[in-house]
C-alpha positions as a Python dict, from the first residue, in 0.01 Angstrom:
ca = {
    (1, 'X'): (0, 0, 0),
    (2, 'X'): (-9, -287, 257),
    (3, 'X'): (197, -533, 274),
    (4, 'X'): (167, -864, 82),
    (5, 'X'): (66, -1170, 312),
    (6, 'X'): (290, -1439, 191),
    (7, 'X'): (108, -1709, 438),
    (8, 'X'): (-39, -1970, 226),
    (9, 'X'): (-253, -2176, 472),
    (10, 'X'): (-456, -2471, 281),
    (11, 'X'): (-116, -2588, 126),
    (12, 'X'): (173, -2806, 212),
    (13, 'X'): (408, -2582, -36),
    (14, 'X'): (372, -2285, 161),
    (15, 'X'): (708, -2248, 166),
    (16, 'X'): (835, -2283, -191),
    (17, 'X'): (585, -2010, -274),
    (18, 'X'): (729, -1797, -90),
    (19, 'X'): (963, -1704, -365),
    (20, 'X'): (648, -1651, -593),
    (21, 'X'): (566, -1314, -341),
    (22, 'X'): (919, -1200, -387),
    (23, 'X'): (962, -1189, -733),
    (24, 'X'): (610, -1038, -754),
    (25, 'X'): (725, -791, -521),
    (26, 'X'): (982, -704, -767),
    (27, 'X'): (835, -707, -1060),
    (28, 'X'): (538, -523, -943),
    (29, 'X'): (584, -286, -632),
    (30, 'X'): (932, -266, -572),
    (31, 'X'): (987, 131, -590),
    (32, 'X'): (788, 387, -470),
    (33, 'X'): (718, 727, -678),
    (34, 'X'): (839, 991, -387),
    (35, 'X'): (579, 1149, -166),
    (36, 'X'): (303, 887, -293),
    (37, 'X'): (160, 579, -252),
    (38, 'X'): (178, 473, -567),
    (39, 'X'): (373, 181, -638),
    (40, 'X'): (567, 11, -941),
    (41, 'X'): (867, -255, -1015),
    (42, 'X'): (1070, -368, -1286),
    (43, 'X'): (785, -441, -1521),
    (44, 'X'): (690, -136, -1691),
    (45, 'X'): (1038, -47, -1644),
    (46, 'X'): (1122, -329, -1888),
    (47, 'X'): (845, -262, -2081),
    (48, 'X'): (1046, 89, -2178),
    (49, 'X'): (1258, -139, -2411),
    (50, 'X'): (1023, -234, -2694),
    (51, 'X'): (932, -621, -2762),
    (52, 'X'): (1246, -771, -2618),
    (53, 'X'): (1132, -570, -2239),
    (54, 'X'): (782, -744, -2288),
    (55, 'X'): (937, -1029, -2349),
    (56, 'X'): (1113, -1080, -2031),
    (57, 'X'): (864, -930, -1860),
    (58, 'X'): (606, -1230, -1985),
    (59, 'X'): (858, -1465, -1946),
    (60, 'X'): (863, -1406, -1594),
    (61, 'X'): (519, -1394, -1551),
    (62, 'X'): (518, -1740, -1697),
    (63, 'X'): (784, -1872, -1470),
    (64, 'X'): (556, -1758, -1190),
    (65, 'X'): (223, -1985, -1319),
    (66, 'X'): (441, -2274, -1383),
    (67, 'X'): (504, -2279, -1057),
    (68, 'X'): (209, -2179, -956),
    (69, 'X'): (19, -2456, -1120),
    (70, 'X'): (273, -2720, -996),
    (71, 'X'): (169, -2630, -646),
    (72, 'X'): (-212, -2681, -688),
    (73, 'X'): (-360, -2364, -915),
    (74, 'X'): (-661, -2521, -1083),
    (75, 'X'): (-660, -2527, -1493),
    (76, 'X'): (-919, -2268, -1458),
    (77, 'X'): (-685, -2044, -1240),
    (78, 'X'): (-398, -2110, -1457),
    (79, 'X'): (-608, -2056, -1766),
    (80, 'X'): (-698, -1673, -1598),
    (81, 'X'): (-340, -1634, -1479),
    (82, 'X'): (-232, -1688, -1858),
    (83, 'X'): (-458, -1460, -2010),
    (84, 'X'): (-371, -1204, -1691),
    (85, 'X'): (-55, -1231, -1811),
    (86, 'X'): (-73, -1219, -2180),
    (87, 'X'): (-304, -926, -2185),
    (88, 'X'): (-27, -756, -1979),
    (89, 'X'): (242, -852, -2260),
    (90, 'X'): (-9, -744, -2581),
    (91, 'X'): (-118, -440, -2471),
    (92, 'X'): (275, -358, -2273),
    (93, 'X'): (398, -426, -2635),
    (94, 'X'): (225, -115, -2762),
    (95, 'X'): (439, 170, -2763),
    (96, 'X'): (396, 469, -2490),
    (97, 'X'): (17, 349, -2407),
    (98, 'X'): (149, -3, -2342),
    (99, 'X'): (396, 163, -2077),
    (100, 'X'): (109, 340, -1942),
    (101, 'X'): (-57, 41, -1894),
    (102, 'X'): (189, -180, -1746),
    (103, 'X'): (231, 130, -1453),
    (104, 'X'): (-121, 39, -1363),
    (105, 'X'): (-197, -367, -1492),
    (106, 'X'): (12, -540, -1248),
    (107, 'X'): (-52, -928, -1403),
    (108, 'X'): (148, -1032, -1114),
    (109, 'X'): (-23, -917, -823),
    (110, 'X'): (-363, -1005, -986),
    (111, 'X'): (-222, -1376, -1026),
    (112, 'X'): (-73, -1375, -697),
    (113, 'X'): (-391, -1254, -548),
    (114, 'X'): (-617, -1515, -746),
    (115, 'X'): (-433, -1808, -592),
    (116, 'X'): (-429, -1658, -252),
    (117, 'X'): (-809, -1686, -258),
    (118, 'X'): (-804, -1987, -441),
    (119, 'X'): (-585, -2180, -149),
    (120, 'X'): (-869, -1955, 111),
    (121, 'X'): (-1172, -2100, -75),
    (122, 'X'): (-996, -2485, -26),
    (123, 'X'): (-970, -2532, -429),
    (124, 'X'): (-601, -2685, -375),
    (125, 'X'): (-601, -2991, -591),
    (126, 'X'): (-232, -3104, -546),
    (127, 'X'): (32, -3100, -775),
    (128, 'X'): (-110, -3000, -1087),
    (129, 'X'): (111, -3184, -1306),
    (130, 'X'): (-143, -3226, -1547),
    (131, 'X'): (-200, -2868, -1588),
    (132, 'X'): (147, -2765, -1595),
    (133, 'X'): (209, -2932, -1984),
    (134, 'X'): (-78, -2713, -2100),
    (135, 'X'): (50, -2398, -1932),
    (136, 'X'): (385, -2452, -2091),
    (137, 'X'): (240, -2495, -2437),
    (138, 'X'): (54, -2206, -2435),
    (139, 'X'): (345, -2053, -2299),
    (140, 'X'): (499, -2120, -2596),
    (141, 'X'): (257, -2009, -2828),
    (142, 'X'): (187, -1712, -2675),
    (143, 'X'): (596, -1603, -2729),
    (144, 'X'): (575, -1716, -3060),
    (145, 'X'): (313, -1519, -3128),
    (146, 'X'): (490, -1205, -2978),
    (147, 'X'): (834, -1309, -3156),
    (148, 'X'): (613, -1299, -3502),
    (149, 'X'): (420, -962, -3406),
    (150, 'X'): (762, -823, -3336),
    (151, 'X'): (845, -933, -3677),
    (152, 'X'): (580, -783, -3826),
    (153, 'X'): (601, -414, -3700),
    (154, 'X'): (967, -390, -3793),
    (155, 'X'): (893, -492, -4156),
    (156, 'X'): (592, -267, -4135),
    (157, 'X'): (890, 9, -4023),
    (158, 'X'): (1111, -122, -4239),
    (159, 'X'): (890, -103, -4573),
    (160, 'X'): (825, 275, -4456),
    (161, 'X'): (1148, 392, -4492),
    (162, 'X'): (1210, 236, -4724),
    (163, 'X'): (951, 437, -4921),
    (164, 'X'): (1105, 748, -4801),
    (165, 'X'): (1463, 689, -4882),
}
């Protein structure tokens, strides 16, 4: 896998993103599987520990658009970031395939990635603050809405043993 170039050249911020290609890094392609080239990080590893793993893991991932959107991400960039990212924690949510899936997904890299070539295409627009209130609502939502479907399965597991006891 090549290396991640963490120069951000139509911004001013270049610098305070850097952190963004770190914690990418780690959640992402931090550890290598032996004698490949295949590449994973801390995400699907969280993602072994059902709904609380996913959790983090989105929370994170939200962290990272926040910031990214303060530093110039366009609503529609953020808007595809968000559902990057909340298609990672769905689907990640689901046991053993969502596991599966989070060894291959990588939300982060595909966000990082989109705002590289968004700052190379000379969309910057600035601060963003007027995106960034949006992103953090549906931020919110979108954990709420994991929080409740967590709720749901464990009463669903819950009601079946109780059946059986």
């Amino acid at each position: 896998m090549t290396e991640l170039n963490t120069r951000y050249t139509r911004t001013p911020h270049s610098e305070k993103l850097k952190w963004v290609d770190r914690i990418t890094k780690v959640m992402d392609n931090q550890f290598r599987f032996p004698g490949t080239n295949w590449r994973f990080g801390l995400d699907p590893l969280l993602g072994l520990f059902p709904g609380v793993g996913d959790l983090a893991s989105f929370s994170v991932s939200a962290m990272l658009i926040v910031t990214m959107a303060r530093h110039g991400a366009s609503g529609k960039l953020v808007t595809l970031m968000l559902l990057n990212s909340a298609l990672d924690a769905l689907i990640g949510s689901i046991p053993l395939l969502g596991s599966i899936f989070d060894f291959a997904f990588k939300a982060n890299e595909r966000n990082v990635r989109m705002l590289r070539n968004h700052y190379e295409q000379g969309k910057y627009q600035g601060s963003g603050k007027g995106v960034v209130m949006g992103v953090l609502v549906a931020v919110l939502v979108l954990i709420m809405l994991m929080i409740w479907l967590m709720w749901q399965i464990i009463s669903w597991f819950y009601q079946l043993l109780a059946t059986y006891l």
